[in-house]
Amino acid sequence: MIPYNLDVVIPCYNEEEALPVTLPRILSYLEGLQSDPRFALRHWRVILVDDGSRDRTWTIIEDHGKAERVVGVKLSRNFGHQNAMLAGLTYASADAVITMDCDLQDDINTIEAMLLSYQSGFDLALGVRSSRASDTFFKKGTARLYYSLLTLFGVNIIEDHADYRLMSQRALRALLAHHEVNLFLRGIIPAIGFKTSIIPYVRQARELGCSKYTLGKMLSLAIDGITSFSVLPLRMIALFGIVVFLVSSITGLWVLVERFVHSASVVSGWASTMLPLLALGGLQILSIGILGEYIGKIYLETKRRPRFIVETTTDQTR
């Protein structure tokens, strides 16, 4: 086996409670992997990205950043989980790079299978949850709806794969070649191609702190996933327009037949007037909203604003 280096990228946001407990576990585990003869792990380091935390997260990272194995990257403000992860990936330079969360809900032992896949020639090793037993009923239902919608809209996504993965340096360069501002890594990764390994694991319940993915953030991520990889909603607007036109034409033809052929007295009542107006008004507002979402994405892309800004690092060599 050819010896290789490993970088582990971990975004952190207000993790002062979890980080002092989970980081020593991660460091100890990686030290054990380096001494394991199954792996040709020559050197490793952990890259901690502080995504504009408002607590003592950066202070904790700085304290650990004095060690050779830990590098801290502080962003100038909160740019969001996906952009913070991208910042760490941009900083990574090892032969293999792993991304994970610092709460250790993703089973850390899965890294062994990821490294074995990498040593077997895989460029991507994707951690996929084998069970959602630890989720609430609401979380399970919304997750299933989320993946069903993405599949319906034609988005190529791997169900129950979040951000726990290994990438080779070749796959990482392919990922960094994507420059869109509306970042949806879960959709970009499968689109890269290369030889991919799927590794199932059981996600644990969070022991410390609380999840930073609020309902609003999850909805925003879902919208980004759809609008970044599918134009089907735009085509659905055209389809709705055709259906409404056909129904209106048939209704108008029926009224004319009743009026001139059967000489019936057609009196328009409140319901026959208001219901079509409300239906058409709602359809128009929905269509404008969908169009506005895509136009907004185009607007952000054309600005080409930076996806993240690094304020400082603990690495004195950069």
PDB file of N, CA and C in Angstrom, residues 65-126:
ATOM      1  N   GLY A  65      -5.520  24.161  18.597  1.00  0.00           N
ATOM      2  CA  GLY A  65      -4.766  24.460  17.396  1.00  0.00           C
ATOM      3  C   GLY A  65      -3.277  24.637  17.631  1.00  0.00           C
ATOM      4  N   LYS A  66      -2.875  24.698  18.894  1.00  0.00           N
ATOM      5  CA  LYS A  66      -1.448  24.785  19.202  1.00  0.00           C
ATOM      6  C   LYS A  66      -0.742  23.469  18.905  1.00  0.00           C
ATOM      7  N   ALA A  67      -1.516  22.375  18.846  1.00  0.00           N
ATOM      8  CA  ALA A  67      -0.946  21.076  18.507  1.00  0.00           C
ATOM      9  C   ALA A  67      -0.767  20.967  16.997  1.00  0.00           C
ATOM     10  N   GLU A  68       0.164  20.148  16.593  1.00  0.00           N
ATOM     11  CA  GLU A  68       0.489  20.004  15.169  1.00  0.00           C
ATOM     12  C   GLU A  68      -0.660  19.377  14.392  1.00  0.00           C
ATOM     13  N   ARG A  69      -1.436  18.531  15.051  1.00  0.00           N
ATOM     14  CA  ARG A  69      -2.468  17.753  14.369  1.00  0.00           C
ATOM     15  C   ARG A  69      -3.756  18.527  14.129  1.00  0.00           C
ATOM     16  N   VAL A  70      -3.925  19.672  14.749  1.00  0.00           N
ATOM     17  CA  VAL A  70      -5.188  20.408  14.674  1.00  0.00           C
ATOM     18  C   VAL A  70      -4.956  21.777  14.038  1.00  0.00           C
ATOM     19  N   VAL A  71      -5.794  22.119  13.069  1.00  0.00           N
ATOM     20  CA  VAL A  71      -5.746  23.422  12.415  1.00  0.00           C
ATOM     21  C   VAL A  71      -7.117  24.073  12.571  1.00  0.00           C
ATOM     22  N   GLY A  72      -7.133  25.303  13.008  1.00  0.00           N
ATOM     23  CA  GLY A  72      -8.376  26.045  13.140  1.00  0.00           C
ATOM     24  C   GLY A  72      -8.512  27.087  12.044  1.00  0.00           C
ATOM     25  N   VAL A  73      -9.709  27.197  11.478  1.00  0.00           N
ATOM     26  CA  VAL A  73     -10.011  28.199  10.461  1.00  0.00           C
ATOM     27  C   VAL A  73     -11.236  28.972  10.937  1.00  0.00           C
ATOM     28  N   LYS A  74     -11.079  30.272  11.141  1.00  0.00           N
ATOM     29  CA  LYS A  74     -12.183  31.096  11.629  1.00  0.00           C
ATOM     30  C   LYS A  74     -12.751  31.936  10.499  1.00  0.00           C
ATOM     31  N   LEU A  75     -14.044  31.792  10.225  1.00  0.00           N
ATOM     32  CA  LEU A  75     -14.706  32.602   9.213  1.00  0.00           C
ATOM     33  C   LEU A  75     -15.142  33.923   9.816  1.00  0.00           C
ATOM     34  N   SER A  76     -15.238  34.945   8.987  1.00  0.00           N
ATOM     35  CA  SER A  76     -15.516  36.293   9.482  1.00  0.00           C
ATOM     36  C   SER A  76     -16.932  36.441  10.037  1.00  0.00           C
ATOM     37  N   ARG A  77     -17.834  35.559   9.608  1.00  0.00           N
ATOM     38  CA  ARG A  77     -19.217  35.564  10.104  1.00  0.00           C
ATOM     39  C   ARG A  77     -19.820  34.197   9.828  1.00  0.00           C
ATOM     40  N   ASN A  78     -21.079  34.042  10.146  1.00  0.00           N
ATOM     41  CA  ASN A  78     -21.773  32.786   9.875  1.00  0.00           C
ATOM     42  C   ASN A  78     -22.185  32.726   8.399  1.00  0.00           C
ATOM     43  N   PHE A  79     -21.555  31.814   7.654  1.00  0.00           N
ATOM     44  CA  PHE A  79     -21.859  31.644   6.232  1.00  0.00           C
ATOM     45  C   PHE A  79     -22.737  30.431   5.970  1.00  0.00           C
ATOM     46  N   GLY A  80     -23.043  29.642   6.982  1.00  0.00           N
ATOM     47  CA  GLY A  80     -23.856  28.453   6.790  1.00  0.00           C
ATOM     48  C   GLY A  80     -23.005  27.189   6.739  1.00  0.00           C
ATOM     49  N   HIS A  81     -23.642  26.078   7.089  1.00  0.00           N
ATOM     50  CA  HIS A  81     -22.932  24.803   7.215  1.00  0.00           C
ATOM     51  C   HIS A  81     -22.234  24.389   5.927  1.00  0.00           C
ATOM     52  N   GLN A  82     -22.929  24.489   4.790  1.00  0.00           N
ATOM     53  CA  GLN A  82     -22.355  24.047   3.521  1.00  0.00           C
ATOM     54  C   GLN A  82     -21.129  24.878   3.129  1.00  0.00           C
ATOM     55  N   ASN A  83     -21.212  26.185   3.303  1.00  0.00           N
ATOM     56  CA  ASN A  83     -20.076  27.053   2.969  1.00  0.00           C
ATOM     57  C   ASN A  83     -18.922  26.873   3.940  1.00  0.00           C
ATOM     58  N   ALA A  84     -19.232  26.626   5.212  1.00  0.00           N
ATOM     59  CA  ALA A  84     -18.166  26.366   6.180  1.00  0.00           C
ATOM     60  C   ALA A  84     -17.426  25.078   5.826  1.00  0.00           C
ATOM     61  N   MET A  85     -18.181  24.081   5.403  1.00  0.00           N
ATOM     62  CA  MET A  85     -17.551  22.825   4.982  1.00  0.00           C
ATOM     63  C   MET A  85     -16.691  23.049   3.745  1.00  0.00           C
ATOM     64  N   LEU A  86     -17.187  23.863   2.821  1.00  0.00           N
ATOM     65  CA  LEU A  86     -16.416  24.167   1.619  1.00  0.00           C
ATOM     66  C   LEU A  86     -15.124  24.901   1.975  1.00  0.00           C
ATOM     67  N   ALA A  87     -15.186  25.785   2.971  1.00  0.00           N
ATOM     68  CA  ALA A  87     -13.979  26.497   3.401  1.00  0.00           C
ATOM     69  C   ALA A  87     -12.925  25.518   3.894  1.00  0.00           C
ATOM     70  N   GLY A  88     -13.354  24.534   4.685  1.00  0.00           N
ATOM     71  CA  GLY A  88     -12.417  23.522   5.158  1.00  0.00           C
ATOM     72  C   GLY A  88     -11.873  22.675   4.024  1.00  0.00           C
ATOM     73  N   LEU A  89     -12.721  22.340   3.051  1.00  0.00           N
ATOM     74  CA  LEU A  89     -12.272  21.549   1.909  1.00  0.00           C
ATOM     75  C   LEU A  89     -11.285  22.325   1.049  1.00  0.00           C
ATOM     76  N   THR A  90     -11.499  23.624   0.937  1.00  0.00           N
ATOM     77  CA  THR A  90     -10.567  24.466   0.184  1.00  0.00           C
ATOM     78  C   THR A  90      -9.200  24.497   0.860  1.00  0.00           C
ATOM     79  N   TYR A  91      -9.214  24.423   2.183  1.00  0.00           N
ATOM     80  CA  TYR A  91      -7.980  24.468   2.954  1.00  0.00           C
ATOM     81  C   TYR A  91      -7.266  23.113   2.941  1.00  0.00           C
ATOM     82  N   ALA A  92      -8.014  22.022   2.751  1.00  0.00           N
ATOM     83  CA  ALA A  92      -7.448  20.673   2.808  1.00  0.00           C
ATOM     84  C   ALA A  92      -6.505  20.420   1.634  1.00  0.00           C
ATOM     85  N   SER A  93      -5.449  19.657   1.901  1.00  0.00           N
ATOM     86  CA  SER A  93      -4.465  19.370   0.851  1.00  0.00           C
ATOM     87  C   SER A  93      -4.000  17.918   0.875  1.00  0.00           C
ATOM     88  N   ALA A  94      -4.616  17.075   1.696  1.00  0.00           N
ATOM     89  CA  ALA A  94      -4.174  15.693   1.846  1.00  0.00           C
ATOM     90  C   ALA A  94      -4.611  14.842   0.657  1.00  0.00           C
ATOM     91  N   ASP A  95      -4.117  13.602   0.621  1.00  0.00           N
ATOM     92  CA  ASP A  95      -4.488  12.677  -0.447  1.00  0.00           C
ATOM     93  C   ASP A  95      -5.954  12.260  -0.326  1.00  0.00           C
ATOM     94  N   ALA A  96      -6.437  12.153   0.908  1.00  0.00           N
ATOM     95  CA  ALA A  96      -7.829  11.806   1.168  1.00  0.00           C
ATOM     96  C   ALA A  96      -8.391  12.798   2.185  1.00  0.00           C
ATOM     97  N   VAL A  97      -9.648  13.161   2.002  1.00  0.00           N
ATOM     98  CA  VAL A  97     -10.283  14.149   2.878  1.00  0.00           C
ATOM     99  C   VAL A  97     -11.631  13.608   3.341  1.00  0.00           C
ATOM    100  N   ILE A  98     -11.864  13.688   4.644  1.00  0.00           N
ATOM    101  CA  ILE A  98     -13.131  13.252   5.224  1.00  0.00           C
ATOM    102  C   ILE A  98     -13.847  14.471   5.784  1.00  0.00           C
ATOM    103  N   THR A  99     -15.153  14.559   5.538  1.00  0.00           N
ATOM    104  CA  THR A  99     -15.974  15.608   6.144  1.00  0.00           C
ATOM    105  C   THR A  99     -16.948  14.953   7.124  1.00  0.00           C
ATOM    106  N   MET A 100     -17.115  15.578   8.278  1.00  0.00           N
ATOM    107  CA  MET A 100     -18.016  15.057   9.296  1.00  0.00           C
ATOM    108  C   MET A 100     -18.409  16.179  10.241  1.00  0.00           C
ATOM    109  N   ASP A 101     -19.433  15.939  11.058  1.00  0.00           N
ATOM    110  CA  ASP A 101     -19.855  16.904  12.069  1.00  0.00           C
ATOM    111  C   ASP A 101     -19.157  16.607  13.383  1.00  0.00           C
ATOM    112  N   CYS A 102     -19.073  17.635  14.236  1.00  0.00           N
ATOM    113  CA  CYS A 102     -18.302  17.477  15.473  1.00  0.00           C
ATOM    114  C   CYS A 102     -19.106  16.831  16.596  1.00  0.00           C
ATOM    115  N   ASP A 103     -20.409  16.610  16.407  1.00  0.00           N
ATOM    116  CA  ASP A 103     -21.219  16.049  17.493  1.00  0.00           C
ATOM    117  C   ASP A 103     -21.089  14.539  17.601  1.00  0.00           C
ATOM    118  N   LEU A 104     -20.406  13.887  16.629  1.00  0.00           N
ATOM    119  CA  LEU A 104     -20.183  12.438  16.603  1.00  0.00           C
ATOM    120  C   LEU A 104     -21.475  11.633  16.554  1.00  0.00           C
ATOM    121  N   GLN A 105     -22.547  12.232  16.042  1.00  0.00           N
ATOM    122  CA  GLN A 105     -23.741  11.433  15.776  1.00  0.00           C
ATOM    123  C   GLN A 105     -23.475  10.442  14.646  1.00  0.00           C
ATOM    124  N   ASP A 106     -22.639  10.832  13.710  1.00  0.00           N
ATOM    125  CA  ASP A 106     -22.194   9.909  12.669  1.00  0.00           C
ATOM    126  C   ASP A 106     -21.111   9.015  13.254  1.00  0.00           C
ATOM    127  N   ASP A 107     -21.342   7.715  13.210  1.00  0.00           N
ATOM    128  CA  ASP A 107     -20.450   6.739  13.845  1.00  0.00           C
ATOM    129  C   ASP A 107     -19.013   6.903  13.345  1.00  0.00           C
ATOM    130  N   ILE A 108     -18.127   7.258  14.257  1.00  0.00           N
ATOM    131  CA  ILE A 108     -16.731   7.524  13.880  1.00  0.00           C
ATOM    132  C   ILE A 108     -16.033   6.267  13.374  1.00  0.00           C
ATOM    133  N   ASN A 109     -16.497   5.096  13.790  1.00  0.00           N
ATOM    134  CA  ASN A 109     -15.870   3.847  13.346  1.00  0.00           C
ATOM    135  C   ASN A 109     -16.063   3.595  11.850  1.00  0.00           C
ATOM    136  N   THR A 110     -16.991   4.314  11.245  1.00  0.00           N
ATOM    137  CA  THR A 110     -17.209   4.175   9.803  1.00  0.00           C
ATOM    138  C   THR A 110     -16.008   4.660   9.012  1.00  0.00           C
ATOM    139  N   ILE A 111     -15.161   5.487   9.628  1.00  0.00           N
ATOM    140  CA  ILE A 111     -13.961   5.980   8.944  1.00  0.00           C
ATOM    141  C   ILE A 111     -13.076   4.817   8.507  1.00  0.00           C
ATOM    142  N   GLU A 112     -13.042   3.755   9.286  1.00  0.00           N
ATOM    143  CA  GLU A 112     -12.228   2.593   8.910  1.00  0.00           C
ATOM    144  C   GLU A 112     -12.669   2.053   7.551  1.00  0.00           C
ATOM    145  N   ALA A 113     -13.972   1.877   7.370  1.00  0.00           N
ATOM    146  CA  ALA A 113     -14.482   1.370   6.090  1.00  0.00           C
ATOM    147  C   ALA A 113     -14.206   2.359   4.969  1.00  0.00           C
ATOM    148  N   MET A 114     -14.274   3.662   5.262  1.00  0.00           N
ATOM    149  CA  MET A 114     -13.983   4.673   4.251  1.00  0.00           C
ATOM    150  C   MET A 114     -12.531   4.576   3.789  1.00  0.00           C
ATOM    151  N   LEU A 115     -11.619   4.425   4.738  1.00  0.00           N
ATOM    152  CA  LEU A 115     -10.200   4.338   4.380  1.00  0.00           C
ATOM    153  C   LEU A 115      -9.896   3.059   3.615  1.00  0.00           C
ATOM    154  N   LEU A 116     -10.538   1.957   4.001  1.00  0.00           N
ATOM    155  CA  LEU A 116     -10.341   0.704   3.270  1.00  0.00           C
ATOM    156  C   LEU A 116     -10.858   0.831   1.842  1.00  0.00           C
ATOM    157  N   SER A 117     -11.973   1.552   1.660  1.00  0.00           N
ATOM    158  CA  SER A 117     -12.495   1.788   0.309  1.00  0.00           C
ATOM    159  C   SER A 117     -11.522   2.636  -0.499  1.00  0.00           C
ATOM    160  N   TYR A 118     -10.965   3.661   0.135  1.00  0.00           N
ATOM    161  CA  TYR A 118      -9.992   4.509  -0.546  1.00  0.00           C
ATOM    162  C   TYR A 118      -8.760   3.697  -0.956  1.00  0.00           C
ATOM    163  N   GLN A 119      -8.302   2.854  -0.071  1.00  0.00           N
ATOM    164  CA  GLN A 119      -7.130   2.029  -0.383  1.00  0.00           C
ATOM    165  C   GLN A 119      -7.431   1.006  -1.475  1.00  0.00           C
ATOM    166  N   SER A 120      -8.723   0.709  -1.678  1.00  0.00           N
ATOM    167  CA  SER A 120      -9.119  -0.228  -2.724  1.00  0.00           C
ATOM    168  C   SER A 120      -9.353   0.461  -4.064  1.00  0.00           C
ATOM    169  N   GLY A 121      -9.152   1.776  -4.102  1.00  0.00           N
ATOM    170  CA  GLY A 121      -9.246   2.491  -5.370  1.00  0.00           C
ATOM    171  C   GLY A 121     -10.482   3.346  -5.554  1.00  0.00           C
ATOM    172  N   PHE A 122     -11.306   3.489  -4.500  1.00  0.00           N
ATOM    173  CA  PHE A 122     -12.497   4.328  -4.612  1.00  0.00           C
ATOM    174  C   PHE A 122     -12.136   5.791  -4.368  1.00  0.00           C
ATOM    175  N   ASP A 123     -12.699   6.675  -5.203  1.00  0.00           N
ATOM    176  CA  ASP A 123     -12.479   8.114  -5.029  1.00  0.00           C
ATOM    177  C   ASP A 123     -13.475   8.731  -4.060  1.00  0.00           C
ATOM    178  N   LEU A 124     -14.638   8.100  -3.913  1.00  0.00           N
ATOM    179  CA  LEU A 124     -15.664   8.593  -3.001  1.00  0.00           C
ATOM    180  C   LEU A 124     -16.162   7.442  -2.136  1.00  0.00           C
ATOM    181  N   ALA A 125     -16.226   7.691  -0.838  1.00  0.00           N
ATOM    182  CA  ALA A 125     -16.812   6.740   0.095  1.00  0.00           C
ATOM    183  C   ALA A 125     -17.874   7.497   0.884  1.00  0.00           C
ATOM    184  N   LEU A 126     -19.144   7.200   0.611  1.00  0.00           N
ATOM    185  CA  LEU A 126     -20.250   7.977   1.154  1.00  0.00           C
ATOM    186  C   LEU A 126     -20.921   7.229   2.295  1.00  0.00           C
TER     187      LEU A 126
END
